[in-house]
């Protein structure tokens, strides 16, 4: 890395991950400097405020509608780039790019960062889930490094530290924790009439609407199972621990204090604990292999705490099994399911689909996946488009 502060690019800067990344950087200004901001361009007020605060070299927006206003209000010395391809410019600007873009749109940022041989602090799980095989290729670029920001995978990354010095196959299981979302404990029949406000009332995490709905259906956890397989499924010593889908478990843990665990072959389990605060995994991904000097989410052990664990209810939350199915199918099946899910969640948020219908649409959509291999970015983009169309048709056909 270059001398002086670590240069940080933030893609998806106006969203939840982006704003919390700026808080982490602001906490350690001698160590980190934000050099580029990228956003969809819809939340212009926030983007202008952020740019005036951090004075980046570059601001990139996908949506050009407010380009004139941005051109007038950005600080002097900040270049403006506009258009769908502009976010990918962030990959090569800094030493590290935090990818907090929402949904499949984050794939280009992921690929651009890895192909530039930089560190990718990845919060955009969809790019890894949908683009898995092509992202794996770009991870092999010299200098490229992927450190997960997703709290569960950040936890596993921490629990696995040192595991590469063990013999092969000494990791027995990865255990992802799930808060269970706002509907934990409800039976299927009690979920017939839940609405958008119910689904967005997450008990422990503050996040954007897409991931909060995914959390309510447990699709978020399903996608994270695929993400864990992509991140840690490679053979031991090759940035992975050789783990398959049968050795990735999910346990519901409503307090969101244990962020995930690794079980070793001798029966020992190592876990990472903290309050639910995304600034900790963001800071971990920036500082790795060092750690931040600023605590985020530290535990106060002087107050009584209960840690509860229970198995997921697959009948009430069928999306979790659907994700395992897609992950085991491999190829472009995860991309297809992810695309269908983005459409279904959008339809739910727009009042065009009931919550209980989301897994029904996704099950039928996954049945229509045609087994296209994921051998190029273009193939993945095409599968994403067709998966969206298939879900859209299924949603329209039921009304
Ligand atoms: Mg997560």
mmCIF file of C-alpha atoms and ligand atoms in Angstrom:
data_model
loop_
_atom_site.group_PDB
_atom_site.id
_atom_site.type_symbol
_atom_site.label_atom_id
_atom_site.label_comp_id
_atom_site.label_asym_id
_atom_site.label_seq_id
_atom_site.Cartn_x
_atom_site.Cartn_y
_atom_site.Cartn_z
ATOM 1 C CA UNK A 1 0.000 0.000 0.000
ATOM 2 C CA UNK A 2 1.072 3.606 -0.568
ATOM 3 C CA UNK A 3 2.719 5.553 2.295
ATOM 4 C CA UNK A 4 0.469 7.924 4.241
ATOM 5 C CA UNK A 5 -3.191 7.287 4.974
ATOM 6 C CA UNK A 6 -4.844 4.277 3.346
ATOM 7 C CA UNK A 7 -6.850 5.553 0.366
ATOM 8 C CA UNK A 8 -10.464 4.372 0.616
ATOM 9 C CA UNK A 9 -13.072 4.346 -2.171
ATOM 10 C CA UNK A 10 -16.702 3.912 -1.057
ATOM 11 C CA UNK A 11 -19.222 2.491 -3.543
ATOM 12 C CA UNK A 12 -22.812 2.868 -2.414
ATOM 13 C CA UNK A 13 -21.730 5.761 -0.187
ATOM 14 C CA UNK A 14 -25.196 7.136 0.594
ATOM 15 C CA UNK A 15 -26.557 3.787 1.814
ATOM 16 C CA UNK A 16 -26.298 2.190 5.230
ATOM 17 C CA UNK A 17 -22.853 0.577 4.707
ATOM 18 C CA UNK A 18 -21.524 3.690 2.957
ATOM 19 C CA UNK A 19 -22.504 6.136 5.676
ATOM 20 C CA UNK A 20 -21.129 3.839 8.382
ATOM 21 C CA UNK A 21 -17.865 3.495 6.419
ATOM 22 C CA UNK A 22 -17.514 7.291 6.503
ATOM 23 C CA UNK A 23 -18.053 7.166 10.284
ATOM 24 C CA UNK A 24 -15.239 4.590 10.646
ATOM 25 C CA UNK A 25 -12.880 6.673 8.499
ATOM 26 C CA UNK A 26 -13.791 9.828 10.451
ATOM 27 C CA UNK A 27 -12.859 8.020 13.680
ATOM 28 C CA UNK A 28 -9.295 7.388 12.450
ATOM 29 C CA UNK A 29 -8.472 10.321 10.146
ATOM 30 C CA UNK A 30 -4.684 9.883 10.359
ATOM 31 C CA UNK A 31 -4.983 6.325 9.133
ATOM 32 C CA UNK A 32 -7.667 6.486 6.416
ATOM 33 C CA UNK A 33 -8.711 8.993 3.792
ATOM 34 C CA UNK A 34 -11.771 8.754 1.509
ATOM 35 C CA UNK A 35 -10.609 9.462 -2.051
ATOM 36 C CA UNK A 36 -13.692 8.443 -4.036
ATOM 37 C CA UNK A 37 -17.445 8.260 -3.492
ATOM 38 C CA UNK A 38 -19.865 6.328 -5.710
ATOM 39 C CA UNK A 39 -23.656 6.180 -5.527
ATOM 40 C CA UNK A 40 -26.757 5.573 -7.583
ATOM 41 C CA UNK A 41 -27.162 9.365 -7.629
ATOM 42 C CA UNK A 42 -30.743 9.511 -6.384
ATOM 43 C CA UNK A 43 -29.949 10.877 -2.896
ATOM 44 C CA UNK A 44 -28.212 14.035 -4.125
ATOM 45 C CA UNK A 45 -28.473 16.005 -0.883
ATOM 46 C CA UNK A 46 -26.645 13.366 1.118
ATOM 47 C CA UNK A 47 -24.043 12.840 -1.613
ATOM 48 C CA UNK A 48 -23.260 16.574 -1.764
ATOM 49 C CA UNK A 49 -22.989 16.731 2.045
ATOM 50 C CA UNK A 50 -20.629 13.748 2.080
ATOM 51 C CA UNK A 51 -18.470 15.129 -0.740
ATOM 52 C CA UNK A 52 -18.171 18.489 1.015
ATOM 53 C CA UNK A 53 -17.137 16.731 4.228
ATOM 54 C CA UNK A 54 -14.460 14.412 2.792
ATOM 55 C CA UNK A 55 -13.398 16.326 -0.375
ATOM 56 C CA UNK A 56 -12.756 13.227 -2.529
ATOM 57 C CA UNK A 57 -10.825 13.190 -5.787
ATOM 58 C CA UNK A 58 -13.734 11.505 -7.574
ATOM 59 C CA UNK A 59 -17.508 11.276 -7.305
ATOM 60 C CA UNK A 60 -19.214 8.698 -9.567
ATOM 61 C CA UNK A 61 -22.989 8.440 -10.032
ATOM 62 C CA UNK A 62 -24.956 5.936 -12.108
ATOM 63 C CA UNK A 63 -27.980 8.142 -12.645
ATOM 64 C CA UNK A 64 -27.193 11.324 -14.578
ATOM 65 C CA UNK A 65 -30.437 13.196 -13.844
ATOM 66 C CA UNK A 66 -28.857 15.421 -11.219
ATOM 67 C CA UNK A 67 -25.463 15.776 -12.890
ATOM 68 C CA UNK A 68 -25.821 19.550 -13.420
ATOM 69 C CA UNK A 69 -26.564 20.171 -9.774
ATOM 70 C CA UNK A 70 -23.719 17.897 -8.689
ATOM 71 C CA UNK A 71 -21.346 19.661 -11.068
ATOM 72 C CA UNK A 72 -22.248 22.977 -9.446
ATOM 73 C CA UNK A 73 -22.245 21.871 -5.805
ATOM 74 C CA UNK A 74 -19.323 19.436 -5.524
ATOM 75 C CA UNK A 75 -16.208 20.929 -3.927
ATOM 76 C CA UNK A 76 -13.451 22.252 -6.204
ATOM 77 C CA UNK A 77 -10.949 19.555 -7.148
ATOM 78 C CA UNK A 78 -13.544 16.765 -7.158
ATOM 79 C CA UNK A 79 -14.035 15.161 -10.577
ATOM 80 C CA UNK A 80 -17.532 13.941 -11.512
ATOM 81 C CA UNK A 81 -18.181 10.805 -13.579
ATOM 82 C CA UNK A 82 -21.692 9.835 -14.677
ATOM 83 C CA UNK A 83 -23.228 6.670 -16.117
ATOM 84 C CA UNK A 84 -23.728 2.978 -15.496
ATOM 85 C CA UNK A 85 -20.039 2.155 -15.949
ATOM 86 C CA UNK A 86 -18.806 4.975 -13.713
ATOM 87 C CA UNK A 87 -19.040 3.098 -10.389
ATOM 88 C CA UNK A 88 -16.486 0.563 -11.620
ATOM 89 C CA UNK A 89 -13.929 3.422 -11.748
ATOM 90 C CA UNK A 90 -13.844 3.284 -7.947
ATOM 91 C CA UNK A 91 -12.113 -0.093 -8.048
ATOM 92 C CA UNK A 92 -8.730 1.285 -9.087
ATOM 93 C CA UNK A 93 -8.724 4.710 -7.346
ATOM 94 C CA UNK A 94 -7.852 3.691 -3.782
ATOM 95 C CA UNK A 95 -5.886 1.056 -1.903
ATOM 96 C CA UNK A 96 -9.191 -0.461 -0.800
ATOM 97 C CA UNK A 97 -12.725 -0.238 -2.156
ATOM 98 C CA UNK A 98 -15.678 -0.749 0.172
ATOM 99 C CA UNK A 99 -18.487 -2.171 -1.959
ATOM 100 C CA UNK A 100 -21.781 -1.287 -0.285
ATOM 101 C CA UNK A 101 -23.827 -1.151 -3.472
ATOM 102 C CA UNK A 102 -27.279 -2.772 -3.129
ATOM 103 C CA UNK A 103 -28.004 -5.848 -5.245
ATOM 104 C CA UNK A 104 -26.624 -7.244 -8.492
ATOM 105 C CA UNK A 105 -25.464 -3.766 -9.584
ATOM 106 C CA UNK A 106 -22.471 -4.259 -7.265
ATOM 107 C CA UNK A 107 -20.897 -6.956 -9.475
ATOM 108 C CA UNK A 108 -18.998 -4.491 -11.690
ATOM 109 C CA UNK A 109 -17.444 -2.786 -8.660
ATOM 110 C CA UNK A 110 -16.387 -6.146 -7.217
ATOM 111 C CA UNK A 111 -14.747 -7.248 -10.481
ATOM 112 C CA UNK A 112 -13.087 -3.873 -11.147
ATOM 113 C CA UNK A 113 -11.531 -3.772 -7.672
ATOM 114 C CA UNK A 114 -10.165 -7.313 -7.777
ATOM 115 C CA UNK A 115 -8.938 -6.952 -11.362
ATOM 116 C CA UNK A 116 -7.072 -3.781 -10.338
ATOM 117 C CA UNK A 117 -5.256 -5.891 -7.721
ATOM 118 C CA UNK A 118 -6.710 -3.942 -4.789
ATOM 119 C CA UNK A 119 -8.374 -4.947 -1.554
ATOM 120 C CA UNK A 120 -12.129 -5.395 -1.798
ATOM 121 C CA UNK A 121 -14.048 -4.859 1.439
ATOM 122 C CA UNK A 122 -17.195 -6.627 0.328
ATOM 123 C CA UNK A 123 -20.613 -5.843 1.744
ATOM 124 C CA UNK A 124 -22.390 -6.462 -1.571
ATOM 125 C CA UNK A 125 -23.001 -10.185 -1.122
ATOM 126 C CA UNK A 126 -25.108 -10.395 -4.293
ATOM 127 C CA UNK A 127 -22.078 -9.892 -6.546
ATOM 128 C CA UNK A 128 -20.361 -12.888 -4.983
ATOM 129 C CA UNK A 129 -23.509 -15.022 -4.975
ATOM 130 C CA UNK A 130 -24.584 -14.216 -8.529
ATOM 131 C CA UNK A 131 -21.139 -13.832 -10.062
ATOM 132 C CA UNK A 132 -19.338 -16.495 -7.995
ATOM 133 C CA UNK A 133 -17.351 -18.286 -10.695
ATOM 134 C CA UNK A 134 -16.254 -15.080 -12.465
ATOM 135 C CA UNK A 135 -15.431 -13.374 -9.171
ATOM 136 C CA UNK A 136 -13.301 -16.393 -8.179
ATOM 137 C CA UNK A 137 -11.228 -15.891 -11.328
ATOM 138 C CA UNK A 138 -10.642 -12.207 -10.573
ATOM 139 C CA UNK A 139 -9.651 -13.039 -6.971
ATOM 140 C CA UNK A 140 -6.527 -14.653 -8.420
ATOM 141 C CA UNK A 141 -5.257 -11.284 -9.769
ATOM 142 C CA UNK A 142 -1.886 -10.480 -8.109
ATOM 143 C CA UNK A 143 -2.492 -8.106 -5.194
ATOM 144 C CA UNK A 144 -6.238 -8.730 -5.158
ATOM 145 C CA UNK A 145 -7.668 -9.464 -1.743
ATOM 146 C CA UNK A 146 -11.248 -9.982 -0.590
ATOM 147 C CA UNK A 147 -12.157 -9.302 3.039
ATOM 148 C CA UNK A 148 -15.853 -9.769 3.808
ATOM 149 C CA UNK A 149 -17.803 -6.958 5.496
ATOM 150 C CA UNK A 150 -20.944 -9.043 5.992
ATOM 151 C CA UNK A 151 -20.920 -9.480 9.777
ATOM 152 C CA UNK A 152 -21.260 -13.274 9.727
ATOM 153 C CA UNK A 153 -18.475 -13.747 7.205
ATOM 154 C CA UNK A 154 -16.300 -11.187 8.948
ATOM 155 C CA UNK A 155 -16.797 -13.273 12.089
ATOM 156 C CA UNK A 156 -15.833 -16.510 10.319
ATOM 157 C CA UNK A 157 -12.822 -14.747 8.771
ATOM 158 C CA UNK A 158 -11.713 -13.868 12.325
ATOM 159 C CA UNK A 159 -12.420 -17.367 13.705
ATOM 160 C CA UNK A 160 -10.381 -18.937 10.893
ATOM 161 C CA UNK A 161 -7.290 -16.818 11.551
ATOM 162 C CA UNK A 162 -4.476 -19.231 12.023
ATOM 163 C CA UNK A 163 -6.484 -22.150 10.652
ATOM 164 C CA UNK A 164 -4.342 -22.139 7.502
ATOM 165 C CA UNK A 165 -1.449 -23.309 9.673
ATOM 166 C CA UNK A 166 -3.419 -26.417 10.700
ATOM 167 C CA UNK A 167 -3.434 -29.646 8.770
ATOM 168 C CA UNK A 168 -5.917 -29.999 5.921
ATOM 169 C CA UNK A 169 -9.621 -30.444 6.744
ATOM 170 C CA UNK A 170 -9.348 -29.470 10.399
ATOM 171 C CA UNK A 171 -12.423 -27.245 10.071
ATOM 172 C CA UNK A 172 -15.521 -29.374 10.688
ATOM 173 C CA UNK A 173 -18.353 -26.852 10.256
ATOM 174 C CA UNK A 174 -19.175 -23.204 9.714
ATOM 175 C CA UNK A 175 -22.162 -22.072 11.778
ATOM 176 C CA UNK A 176 -23.872 -18.904 10.552
ATOM 177 C CA UNK A 177 -26.057 -17.142 13.098
ATOM 178 C CA UNK A 178 -29.358 -15.550 12.091
ATOM 179 C CA UNK A 179 -31.305 -13.037 14.169
ATOM 180 C CA UNK A 180 -34.497 -14.632 12.854
ATOM 181 C CA UNK A 181 -35.776 -11.228 11.770
ATOM 182 C CA UNK A 182 -39.033 -9.573 12.883
ATOM 183 C CA UNK A 183 -41.131 -12.733 12.415
ATOM 184 C CA UNK A 184 -39.047 -15.141 14.482
ATOM 185 C CA UNK A 185 -41.225 -17.565 16.421
ATOM 186 C CA UNK A 186 -44.311 -17.053 14.253
ATOM 187 C CA UNK A 187 -45.874 -20.075 12.598
ATOM 188 C CA UNK A 188 -46.616 -20.150 8.896
ATOM 189 C CA UNK A 189 -50.352 -19.530 9.437
ATOM 190 C CA UNK A 190 -49.549 -16.380 11.431
ATOM 191 C CA UNK A 191 -47.578 -14.925 8.532
ATOM 192 C CA UNK A 192 -50.421 -14.818 5.989
ATOM 193 C CA UNK A 193 -51.145 -11.114 6.404
ATOM 194 C CA UNK A 194 -47.872 -9.458 7.393
ATOM 195 C CA UNK A 195 -47.182 -6.188 5.561
ATOM 196 C CA UNK A 196 -44.258 -3.992 4.535
ATOM 197 C CA UNK A 197 -44.049 -2.091 7.831
ATOM 198 C CA UNK A 198 -43.963 -5.389 9.778
ATOM 199 C CA UNK A 199 -41.173 -6.752 7.574
ATOM 200 C CA UNK A 200 -39.097 -3.571 7.881
ATOM 201 C CA UNK A 201 -39.196 -3.577 11.702
ATOM 202 C CA UNK A 202 -35.905 -5.438 12.280
ATOM 203 C CA UNK A 203 -35.277 -6.194 15.958
ATOM 204 C CA UNK A 204 -31.477 -5.847 16.107
ATOM 205 C CA UNK A 205 -29.816 -4.475 12.935
ATOM 206 C CA UNK A 206 -30.220 -1.111 11.177
ATOM 207 C CA UNK A 207 -29.993 -1.805 7.430
ATOM 208 C CA UNK A 208 -31.501 -0.791 4.089
ATOM 209 C CA UNK A 209 -34.997 -2.007 3.016
ATOM 210 C CA UNK A 210 -33.891 -4.753 0.574
ATOM 211 C CA UNK A 211 -31.721 -6.624 3.072
ATOM 212 C CA UNK A 212 -34.247 -6.049 5.876
ATOM 213 C CA UNK A 213 -36.972 -7.796 3.845
ATOM 214 C CA UNK A 214 -34.469 -10.569 3.000
ATOM 215 C CA UNK A 215 -33.830 -10.903 6.706
ATOM 216 C CA UNK A 216 -37.560 -11.316 7.394
ATOM 217 C CA UNK A 217 -37.850 -14.194 4.888
ATOM 218 C CA UNK A 218 -34.479 -15.745 5.911
ATOM 219 C CA UNK A 219 -33.412 -15.350 2.259
ATOM 220 C CA UNK A 220 -30.626 -13.135 3.566
ATOM 221 C CA UNK A 221 -29.302 -16.075 5.565
ATOM 222 C CA UNK A 222 -29.748 -18.372 2.570
ATOM 223 C CA UNK A 223 -27.739 -15.995 0.392
ATOM 224 C CA UNK A 224 -25.127 -15.830 3.156
ATOM 225 C CA UNK A 225 -24.814 -19.640 3.097
ATOM 226 C CA UNK A 226 -23.934 -19.384 -0.616
ATOM 227 C CA UNK A 227 -21.635 -16.444 0.170
ATOM 228 C CA UNK A 228 -19.853 -18.502 2.863
ATOM 229 C CA UNK A 229 -19.399 -21.352 0.394
ATOM 230 C CA UNK A 230 -17.910 -18.939 -2.158
ATOM 231 C CA UNK A 231 -15.620 -17.304 0.400
ATOM 232 C CA UNK A 232 -14.450 -20.316 2.375
ATOM 233 C CA UNK A 233 -15.279 -23.345 0.203
ATOM 234 C CA UNK A 234 -11.966 -23.301 -1.664
ATOM 235 C CA UNK A 235 -9.422 -25.986 -0.657
ATOM 236 C CA UNK A 236 -7.530 -25.425 2.610
ATOM 237 C CA UNK A 237 -4.518 -23.156 2.139
ATOM 238 C CA UNK A 238 -6.112 -21.550 -0.923
ATOM 239 C CA UNK A 239 -7.981 -18.824 1.045
ATOM 240 C CA UNK A 240 -10.564 -21.421 2.077
ATOM 241 C CA UNK A 241 -11.095 -24.336 4.395
ATOM 242 C CA UNK A 242 -12.530 -26.858 1.919
ATOM 243 C CA UNK A 243 -16.031 -26.749 3.357
ATOM 244 C CA UNK A 244 -19.121 -27.951 1.407
ATOM 245 C CA UNK A 245 -22.813 -27.036 1.770
ATOM 246 C CA UNK A 246 -23.395 -30.032 4.096
ATOM 247 C CA UNK A 247 -20.937 -28.467 6.556
ATOM 248 C CA UNK A 248 -22.505 -24.988 6.612
ATOM 249 C CA UNK A 249 -25.220 -24.720 9.258
ATOM 250 C CA UNK A 250 -27.595 -21.940 10.276
ATOM 251 C CA UNK A 251 -28.695 -21.347 13.851
ATOM 252 C CA UNK A 252 -31.168 -18.685 14.976
ATOM 253 C CA UNK A 253 -29.685 -16.424 17.646
ATOM 254 C CA UNK A 254 -32.076 -13.553 18.387
ATOM 255 C CA UNK A 255 -29.654 -11.291 20.298
ATOM 256 C CA UNK A 256 -27.247 -10.913 17.309
ATOM 257 C CA UNK A 257 -24.238 -10.985 19.656
ATOM 258 C CA UNK A 258 -22.539 -14.127 18.334
ATOM 259 C CA UNK A 259 -21.910 -13.192 14.706
ATOM 260 C CA UNK A 260 -20.942 -16.688 13.540
ATOM 261 C CA UNK A 261 -18.804 -19.629 14.597
ATOM 262 C CA UNK A 262 -16.304 -22.180 13.331
ATOM 263 C CA UNK A 263 -16.257 -25.724 14.698
ATOM 264 C CA UNK A 264 -13.009 -27.654 14.458
ATOM 265 C CA UNK A 265 -12.499 -31.428 14.174
ATOM 266 C CA UNK A 266 -11.556 -31.789 17.857
ATOM 267 C CA UNK A 267 -14.966 -30.455 18.927
ATOM 268 C CA UNK A 268 -13.812 -26.906 19.755
ATOM 269 C CA UNK A 269 -15.971 -24.027 18.529
ATOM 270 C CA UNK A 270 -14.604 -20.492 18.135
ATOM 271 C CA UNK A 271 -17.056 -17.595 17.927
ATOM 272 C CA UNK A 272 -16.816 -13.821 17.464
ATOM 273 C CA UNK A 273 -18.970 -11.694 19.765
ATOM 274 C CA UNK A 274 -19.880 -8.012 19.808
ATOM 275 C CA UNK A 275 -22.927 -5.773 19.825
ATOM 276 C CA UNK A 276 -24.606 -5.613 16.392
ATOM 277 C CA UNK A 277 -22.716 -2.677 14.856
ATOM 278 C CA UNK A 278 -21.625 -2.852 11.200
ATOM 279 C CA UNK A 279 -18.812 -0.384 11.851
ATOM 280 C CA UNK A 280 -16.865 -3.235 13.493
ATOM 281 C CA UNK A 281 -16.777 -5.540 10.421
ATOM 282 C CA UNK A 282 -16.233 -2.492 8.160
ATOM 283 C CA UNK A 283 -13.248 -1.451 10.280
ATOM 284 C CA UNK A 284 -11.980 -5.037 10.379
ATOM 285 C CA UNK A 285 -12.015 -5.231 6.573
ATOM 286 C CA UNK A 286 -10.147 -1.900 6.336
ATOM 287 C CA UNK A 287 -7.510 -2.696 8.973
ATOM 288 C CA UNK A 288 -6.881 -6.423 8.372
ATOM 289 C CA UNK A 289 -4.453 -7.982 9.329
ATOM 290 C CA UNK A 290 -4.190 -5.208 11.939
ATOM 291 C CA UNK A 291 -7.199 -3.933 13.925
ATOM 292 C CA UNK A 292 -8.747 -0.511 14.436
ATOM 293 C CA UNK A 293 -7.800 1.409 17.543
ATOM 294 C CA UNK A 294 -11.399 2.582 17.886
ATOM 295 C CA UNK A 295 -13.936 0.174 19.419
ATOM 296 C CA UNK A 296 -17.327 -0.265 17.777
ATOM 297 C CA UNK A 297 -19.934 -2.597 19.297
ATOM 298 C CA UNK A 298 -17.828 -3.582 22.316
ATOM 299 C CA UNK A 299 -19.531 -5.759 24.929
ATOM 300 C CA UNK A 300 -20.324 -4.595 28.433
ATOM 301 C CA UNK A 301 -20.040 -7.834 30.424
ATOM 302 C CA UNK A 302 -21.072 -6.148 33.674
ATOM 303 C CA UNK A 303 -24.710 -6.164 32.526
ATOM 304 C CA UNK A 304 -26.480 -9.516 32.534
ATOM 305 C CA UNK A 305 -26.787 -11.041 29.069
ATOM 306 C CA UNK A 306 -28.584 -14.079 27.673
ATOM 307 C CA UNK A 307 -27.490 -15.805 24.517
ATOM 308 C CA UNK A 308 -30.233 -17.998 23.022
ATOM 309 C CA UNK A 309 -29.978 -20.414 20.104
ATOM 310 C CA UNK A 310 -32.689 -22.330 18.242
ATOM 311 C CA UNK A 311 -33.006 -24.140 14.908
ATOM 312 C CA UNK A 312 -34.602 -22.279 11.963
ATOM 313 C CA UNK A 313 -38.269 -23.010 11.128
ATOM 314 C CA UNK A 314 -38.078 -24.210 7.526
ATOM 315 C CA UNK A 315 -41.849 -24.469 7.150
ATOM 316 C CA UNK A 316 -42.466 -20.814 7.980
ATOM 317 C CA UNK A 317 -39.312 -19.614 6.177
ATOM 318 C CA UNK A 318 -38.833 -21.797 3.045
ATOM 319 C CA UNK A 319 -36.399 -19.327 1.414
ATOM 320 C CA UNK A 320 -33.478 -20.733 3.420
ATOM 321 C CA UNK A 321 -33.809 -24.197 1.841
ATOM 322 C CA UNK A 322 -34.312 -22.659 -1.621
ATOM 323 C CA UNK A 323 -30.934 -20.961 -1.282
ATOM 324 C CA UNK A 324 -29.254 -24.259 -0.278
ATOM 325 C CA UNK A 325 -30.902 -25.858 -3.349
ATOM 326 C CA UNK A 326 -29.577 -23.120 -5.648
ATOM 327 C CA UNK A 327 -26.126 -23.277 -4.050
ATOM 328 C CA UNK A 328 -25.903 -27.051 -4.564
ATOM 329 C CA UNK A 329 -27.058 -26.684 -8.189
ATOM 330 C CA UNK A 330 -24.174 -24.218 -8.645
ATOM 331 C CA UNK A 331 -23.321 -22.517 -11.943
ATOM 332 C CA UNK A 332 -25.796 -19.707 -12.552
ATOM 333 C CA UNK A 333 -28.555 -21.091 -10.282
ATOM 334 C CA UNK A 334 -27.593 -18.705 -7.433
ATOM 335 C CA UNK A 335 -27.574 -15.774 -9.919
ATOM 336 C CA UNK A 336 -31.018 -16.809 -11.128
ATOM 337 C CA UNK A 337 -32.452 -17.108 -7.618
ATOM 338 C CA UNK A 338 -30.856 -13.822 -6.570
ATOM 339 C CA UNK A 339 -32.358 -12.016 -9.579
ATOM 340 C CA UNK A 340 -35.807 -13.467 -8.916
ATOM 341 C CA UNK A 341 -35.496 -12.489 -5.268
ATOM 342 C CA UNK A 342 -34.619 -8.866 -6.108
ATOM 343 C CA UNK A 343 -37.765 -8.672 -8.265
ATOM 344 C CA UNK A 344 -39.952 -10.356 -5.636
ATOM 345 C CA UNK A 345 -38.700 -8.092 -2.833
ATOM 346 C CA UNK A 346 -39.261 -5.042 -5.028
ATOM 347 C CA UNK A 347 -42.808 -6.219 -5.777
ATOM 348 C CA UNK A 348 -43.446 -6.788 -2.072
ATOM 349 C CA UNK A 349 -42.134 -3.324 -1.141
ATOM 350 C CA UNK A 350 -44.313 -1.862 -3.920
ATOM 351 C CA UNK A 351 -47.459 -3.613 -2.637
ATOM 352 C CA UNK A 352 -47.728 -5.922 -5.662
ATOM 353 C CA UNK A 353 -46.856 -9.171 -3.858
ATOM 354 C CA UNK A 354 -47.749 -10.511 -0.413
ATOM 355 C CA UNK A 355 -44.910 -11.502 1.927
ATOM 356 C CA UNK A 356 -46.150 -15.099 2.113
ATOM 357 C CA UNK A 357 -46.009 -15.305 -1.700
ATOM 358 C CA UNK A 358 -42.289 -14.418 -1.963
ATOM 359 C CA UNK A 359 -41.031 -18.024 -1.430
ATOM 360 C CA UNK A 360 -43.769 -19.417 -3.712
ATOM 361 C CA UNK A 361 -42.646 -17.170 -6.578
ATOM 362 C CA UNK A 362 -38.984 -18.013 -5.911
ATOM 363 C CA UNK A 363 -39.609 -21.765 -5.808
ATOM 364 C CA UNK A 364 -41.361 -21.665 -9.166
ATOM 365 C CA UNK A 365 -38.693 -19.350 -10.583
ATOM 366 C CA UNK A 366 -35.876 -21.692 -9.492
ATOM 367 C CA UNK A 367 -37.714 -24.623 -11.124
ATOM 368 C CA UNK A 368 -37.414 -22.712 -14.418
ATOM 369 C CA UNK A 369 -33.628 -22.295 -14.233
ATOM 370 C CA UNK A 370 -32.109 -23.894 -17.332
ATOM 371 C CA UNK A 371 -28.611 -24.796 -16.104
ATOM 372 C CA UNK A 372 -26.667 -22.173 -18.099
ATOM 373 C CA UNK A 373 -22.997 -22.340 -16.984
ATOM 374 C CA UNK A 374 -21.413 -19.249 -15.399
ATOM 375 C CA UNK A 375 -18.404 -19.020 -17.699
ATOM 376 C CA UNK A 376 -18.354 -15.257 -18.362
ATOM 377 C CA UNK A 377 -19.615 -11.944 -16.989
ATOM 378 C CA UNK A 378 -21.905 -11.687 -20.001
ATOM 379 C CA UNK A 379 -23.454 -15.088 -19.228
ATOM 380 C CA UNK A 380 -24.071 -14.013 -15.629
ATOM 381 C CA UNK A 381 -25.591 -10.681 -16.710
ATOM 382 C CA UNK A 382 -27.835 -12.504 -19.190
ATOM 383 C CA UNK A 383 -28.971 -15.023 -16.564
ATOM 384 C CA UNK A 384 -29.662 -12.133 -14.157
ATOM 385 C CA UNK A 385 -31.863 -10.479 -16.811
ATOM 386 C CA UNK A 386 -33.737 -13.687 -17.646
ATOM 387 C CA UNK A 387 -34.184 -14.573 -13.968
ATOM 388 C CA UNK A 388 -35.787 -11.160 -13.412
ATOM 389 C CA UNK A 389 -38.100 -11.655 -16.379
ATOM 390 C CA UNK A 390 -39.125 -15.126 -15.190
ATOM 391 C CA UNK A 391 -39.978 -13.778 -11.719
ATOM 392 C CA UNK A 392 -41.842 -10.825 -13.205
ATOM 393 C CA UNK A 393 -43.982 -13.160 -15.334
ATOM 394 C CA UNK A 394 -44.733 -15.375 -12.338
ATOM 395 C CA UNK A 395 -45.777 -12.352 -10.258
ATOM 396 C CA UNK A 396 -48.029 -11.015 -13.023
ATOM 397 C CA UNK A 397 -49.536 -14.444 -13.747
ATOM 398 C CA UNK A 398 -50.851 -14.844 -10.198
ATOM 399 C CA UNK A 399 -52.929 -11.617 -10.164
HETATM 400 MG MG1 LIG B 1 -25.078 -10.574 7.322
#
